[in-house]
XYZ file of C-alpha atoms in Angstrom:
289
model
C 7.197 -98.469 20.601
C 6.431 -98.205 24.019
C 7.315 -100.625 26.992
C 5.385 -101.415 29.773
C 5.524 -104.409 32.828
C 2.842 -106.400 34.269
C 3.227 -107.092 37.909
C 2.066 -110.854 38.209
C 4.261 -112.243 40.611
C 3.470 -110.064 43.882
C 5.588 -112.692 46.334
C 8.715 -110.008 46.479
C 10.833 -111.453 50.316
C 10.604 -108.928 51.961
C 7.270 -106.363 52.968
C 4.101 -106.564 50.321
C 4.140 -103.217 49.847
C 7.443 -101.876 50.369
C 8.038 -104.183 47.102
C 5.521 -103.030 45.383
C 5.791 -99.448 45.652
C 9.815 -100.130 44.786
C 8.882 -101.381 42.107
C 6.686 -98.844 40.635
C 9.247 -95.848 41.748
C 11.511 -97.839 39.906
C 9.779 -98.604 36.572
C 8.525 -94.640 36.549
C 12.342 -94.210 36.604
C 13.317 -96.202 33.806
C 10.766 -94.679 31.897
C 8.373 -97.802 31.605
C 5.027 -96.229 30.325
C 2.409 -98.026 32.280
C 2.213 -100.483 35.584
C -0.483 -102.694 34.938
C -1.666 -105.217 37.505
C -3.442 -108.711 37.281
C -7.356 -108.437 38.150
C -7.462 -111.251 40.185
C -8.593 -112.545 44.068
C -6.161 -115.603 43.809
C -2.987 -115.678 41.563
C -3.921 -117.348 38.248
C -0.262 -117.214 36.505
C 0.063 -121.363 35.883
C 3.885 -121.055 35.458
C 4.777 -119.516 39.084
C 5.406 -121.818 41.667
C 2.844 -122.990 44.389
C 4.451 -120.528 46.818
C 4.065 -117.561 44.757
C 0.745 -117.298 45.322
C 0.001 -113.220 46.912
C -2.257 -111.800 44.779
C -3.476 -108.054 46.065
C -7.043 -106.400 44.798
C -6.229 -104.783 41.586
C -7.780 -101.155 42.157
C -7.018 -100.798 45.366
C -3.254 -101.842 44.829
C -3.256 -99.229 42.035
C -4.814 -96.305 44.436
C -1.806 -97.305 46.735
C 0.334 -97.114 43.739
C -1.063 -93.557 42.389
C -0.077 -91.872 45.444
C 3.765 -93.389 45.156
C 4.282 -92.201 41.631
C 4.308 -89.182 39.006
C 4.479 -90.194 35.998
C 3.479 -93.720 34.705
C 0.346 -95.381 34.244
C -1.653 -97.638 35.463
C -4.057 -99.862 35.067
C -5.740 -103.605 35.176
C -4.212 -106.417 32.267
C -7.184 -106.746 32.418
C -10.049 -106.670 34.480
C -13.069 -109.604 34.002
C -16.752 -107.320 32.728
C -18.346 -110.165 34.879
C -16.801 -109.974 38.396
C -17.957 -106.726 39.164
C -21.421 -104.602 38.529
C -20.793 -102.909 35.251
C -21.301 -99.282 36.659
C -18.916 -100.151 39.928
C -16.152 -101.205 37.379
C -16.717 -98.059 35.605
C -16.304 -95.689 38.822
C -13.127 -98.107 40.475
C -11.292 -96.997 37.018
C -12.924 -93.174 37.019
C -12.068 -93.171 40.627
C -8.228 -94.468 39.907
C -7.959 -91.782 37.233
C -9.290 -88.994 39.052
C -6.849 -89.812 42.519
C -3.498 -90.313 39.776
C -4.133 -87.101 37.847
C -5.179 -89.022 34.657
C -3.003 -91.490 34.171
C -5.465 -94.552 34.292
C -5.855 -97.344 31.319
C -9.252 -98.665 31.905
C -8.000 -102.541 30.905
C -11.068 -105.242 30.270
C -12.069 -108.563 28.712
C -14.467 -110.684 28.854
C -13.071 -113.406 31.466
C -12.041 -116.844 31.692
C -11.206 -118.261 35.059
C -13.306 -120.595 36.033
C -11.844 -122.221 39.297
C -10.884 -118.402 40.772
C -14.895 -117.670 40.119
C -15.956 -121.170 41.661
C -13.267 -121.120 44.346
C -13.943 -117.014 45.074
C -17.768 -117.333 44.351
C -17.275 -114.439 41.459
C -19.616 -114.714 38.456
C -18.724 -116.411 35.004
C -21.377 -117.315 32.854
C -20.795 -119.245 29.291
C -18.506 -117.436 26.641
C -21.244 -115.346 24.835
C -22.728 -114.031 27.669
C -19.423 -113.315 29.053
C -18.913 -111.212 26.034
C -22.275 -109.506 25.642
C -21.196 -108.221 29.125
C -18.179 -107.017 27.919
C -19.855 -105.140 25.143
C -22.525 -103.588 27.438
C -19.780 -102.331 29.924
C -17.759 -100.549 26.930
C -20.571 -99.082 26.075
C -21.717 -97.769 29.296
C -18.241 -96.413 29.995
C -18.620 -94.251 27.084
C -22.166 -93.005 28.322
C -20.714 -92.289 31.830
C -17.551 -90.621 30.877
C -19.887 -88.703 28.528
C -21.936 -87.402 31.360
C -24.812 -89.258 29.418
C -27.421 -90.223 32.862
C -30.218 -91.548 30.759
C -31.049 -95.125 31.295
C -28.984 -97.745 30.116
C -30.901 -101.097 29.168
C -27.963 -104.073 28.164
C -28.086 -107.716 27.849
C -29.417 -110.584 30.119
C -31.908 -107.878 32.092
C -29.644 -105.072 33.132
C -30.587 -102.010 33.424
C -29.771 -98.747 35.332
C -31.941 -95.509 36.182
C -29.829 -93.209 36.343
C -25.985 -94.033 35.731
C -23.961 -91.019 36.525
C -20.092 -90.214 37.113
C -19.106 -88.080 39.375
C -16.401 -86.563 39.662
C -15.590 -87.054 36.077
C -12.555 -89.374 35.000
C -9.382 -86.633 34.818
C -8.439 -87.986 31.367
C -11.168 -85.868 28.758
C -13.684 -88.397 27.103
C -12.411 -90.796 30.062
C -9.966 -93.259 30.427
C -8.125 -95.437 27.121
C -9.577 -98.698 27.099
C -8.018 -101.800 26.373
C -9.294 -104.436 25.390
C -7.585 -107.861 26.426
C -8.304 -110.942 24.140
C -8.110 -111.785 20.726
C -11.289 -113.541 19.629
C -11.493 -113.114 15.801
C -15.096 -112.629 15.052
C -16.321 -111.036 18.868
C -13.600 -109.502 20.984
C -11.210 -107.707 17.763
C -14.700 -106.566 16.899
C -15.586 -104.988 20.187
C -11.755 -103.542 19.678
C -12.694 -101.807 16.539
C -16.018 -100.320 17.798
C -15.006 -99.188 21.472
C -11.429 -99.616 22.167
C -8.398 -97.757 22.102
C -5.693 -100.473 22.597
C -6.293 -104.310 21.855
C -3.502 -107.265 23.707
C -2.376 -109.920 22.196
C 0.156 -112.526 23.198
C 3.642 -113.341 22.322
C 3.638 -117.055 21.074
C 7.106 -119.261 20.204
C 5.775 -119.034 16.061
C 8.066 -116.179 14.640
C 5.211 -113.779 15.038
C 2.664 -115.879 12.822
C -0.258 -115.506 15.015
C 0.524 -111.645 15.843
C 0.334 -111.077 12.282
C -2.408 -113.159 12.006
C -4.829 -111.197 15.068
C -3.385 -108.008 13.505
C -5.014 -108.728 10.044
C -7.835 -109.988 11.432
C -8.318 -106.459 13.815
C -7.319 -104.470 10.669
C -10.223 -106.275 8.703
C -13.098 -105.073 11.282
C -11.356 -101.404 11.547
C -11.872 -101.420 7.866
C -15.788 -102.318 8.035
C -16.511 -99.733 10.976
C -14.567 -97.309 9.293
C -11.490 -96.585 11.267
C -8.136 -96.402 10.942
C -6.178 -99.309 12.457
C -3.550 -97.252 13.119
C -5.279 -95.799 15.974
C -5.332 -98.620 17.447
C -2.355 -99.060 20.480
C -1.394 -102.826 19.527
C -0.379 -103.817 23.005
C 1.852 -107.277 22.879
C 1.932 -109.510 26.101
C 5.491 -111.296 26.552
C 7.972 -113.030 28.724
C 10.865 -111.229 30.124
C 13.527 -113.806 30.765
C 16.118 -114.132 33.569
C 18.811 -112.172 32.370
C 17.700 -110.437 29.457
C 19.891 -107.800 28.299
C 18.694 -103.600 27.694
C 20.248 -104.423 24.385
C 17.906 -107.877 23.261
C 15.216 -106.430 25.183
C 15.511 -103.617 22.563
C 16.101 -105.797 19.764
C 12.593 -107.705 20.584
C 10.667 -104.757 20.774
C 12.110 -103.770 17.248
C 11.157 -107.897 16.101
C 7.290 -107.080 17.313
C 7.423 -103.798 15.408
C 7.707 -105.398 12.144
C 5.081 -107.608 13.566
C 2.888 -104.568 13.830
C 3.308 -104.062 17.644
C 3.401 -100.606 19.198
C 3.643 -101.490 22.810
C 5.243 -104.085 25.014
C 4.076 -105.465 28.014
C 6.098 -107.726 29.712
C 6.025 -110.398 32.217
C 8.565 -111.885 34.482
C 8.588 -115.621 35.897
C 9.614 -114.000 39.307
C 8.934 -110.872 41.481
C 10.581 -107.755 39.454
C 13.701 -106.758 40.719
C 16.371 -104.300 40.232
C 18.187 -106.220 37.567
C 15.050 -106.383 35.288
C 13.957 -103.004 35.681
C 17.263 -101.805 34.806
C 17.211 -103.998 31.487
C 13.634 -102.006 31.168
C 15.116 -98.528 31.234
C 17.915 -99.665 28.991
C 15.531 -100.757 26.274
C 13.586 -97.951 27.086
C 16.036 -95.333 25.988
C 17.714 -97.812 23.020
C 14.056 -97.413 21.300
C 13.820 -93.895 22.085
C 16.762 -93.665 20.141
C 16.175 -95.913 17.416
């Protein structure tokens, strides 16, 4: 089990990105594996308040953030395949990999904010063309981390010449790719063909629907061949005010009998010292387990 946080709330009191950078020193020191970041112009967490609202560009944040840390990852929970060209998404997370010594997740779904696309102008076309986008971008990322510069025909017209990635991604074969959604019959599919991690989120029903997505995700493995196994099963949840190193440890044990191998978590509020330390707590408690 590993345990990650998701930087949401960006509205720390004091400078932007004094707090930001604290926070990543301190997450690389209590041995959180990955810093992921929101991929979003305007902040789209519904339960922060109205003030709360800083939301920094997700790749560029994480290039500031590369150059402040070692050791832990980074990367987008998750990035929309719609709101940027497919090949520019595929060199901002090459690029991010290549400047942090390979430590980039390459995080993307298929996108679902409509009011930050109408309000930011950003593109969002209905759900199945949302995820035919989705599918062409995994695939081109394979093609360009492959070194692969034929032409590349996908859905709804596109097409490049000549798609070609240079410098390569540090990380051989590129990037891991994550996969954010849980769409039974589209998005676990696209899991089980291209990705190496799937998310799904942490809902107040004992673990039903968890189980539920996992079976489902196991099911497709099983008709493309592969092993679910290897398959990082990535868990969204809520870190509470509060929360202790020892229940923090004793949830990430709960989603392990769900079938979760990695925890990402979330707090209502900017991270802060407090939380962070609960983080390295749990952090060593599992290593131990």
């Amino acid at each position: 089990m590993r345990i990650s946080i998701n930087v949401t709330d960006q509205s720390w009191p004091g400078a932007l990105p004094d707090g930001l950078a604290d926070v990543a020193r301190r997450a690389e020191d209590a041995g959180a594996d990955t810093l992921w970041l929101p991929d979003h112009l305007v902040q789209a967490d519904p339960t922060l308040p109205p003030e709360h609202d800083d939301q920094l560009e997700a790749y560029t944040a994480l290039g500031y953030l590369a150059a402040r840390t070692s050791r832990i990852r980074l990367g987008t929970m998750v990035s929309a395949a719609t709101f940027r060209a497919p090949a520019l998404l595929v060199k901002a997370v090459t690029t991010l990999d290549v400047l942090s010594g390979g430590r980039a997740w390459f995080g993307v779904g298929a996108g679902h904010q409509a009011q930050e696309a109408a309000d930011m102008g950003l593109d969002l076309p209905g759900t199945r063309a949302r995820l035919d986008r989705l599918a062409d971008v995994l695939r081109l990322a394979r093609r360009m981390w492959a070194g692969d510069e034929s032409p590349f025909t996908g859905s709804d017209g596109l097409r490049l010449e000549r798609p070609r990635c240079r410098p390569a991604p540090a990380t051989p074969g590129g990037p891991p790719v994550l996969v954010g959604g849980a769409g039974e019959r589209r998005t676990l599919r696209l899991v089980a063909e291209h990705a190496d991690a799937c998310n799904v989120f942490d809902l107040p029903d004992d673990g039903a629907t968890v189980r539920h997505k996992l079976a489902v995700l196991a099911d497709h493995c099983a008709d493309v061949g592969r092993d679910v196994t290897t398959i990082d099963r990535t868990l969204s949840a809520r870190l509470a005010p509060g929360t202790t190193a020892d229940e923090l440890a004793a949830k990430a044990e709960t989603a392990a009998g769900w079938g979760i191998t990695h925890l990402v978590l979330i707090t209502p509020r900017p991270w802060d010292a407090g939380a962070l330390a609960a983080v390295g707590g749990a952090v060593e408690r599992v290593a131990d387990a």
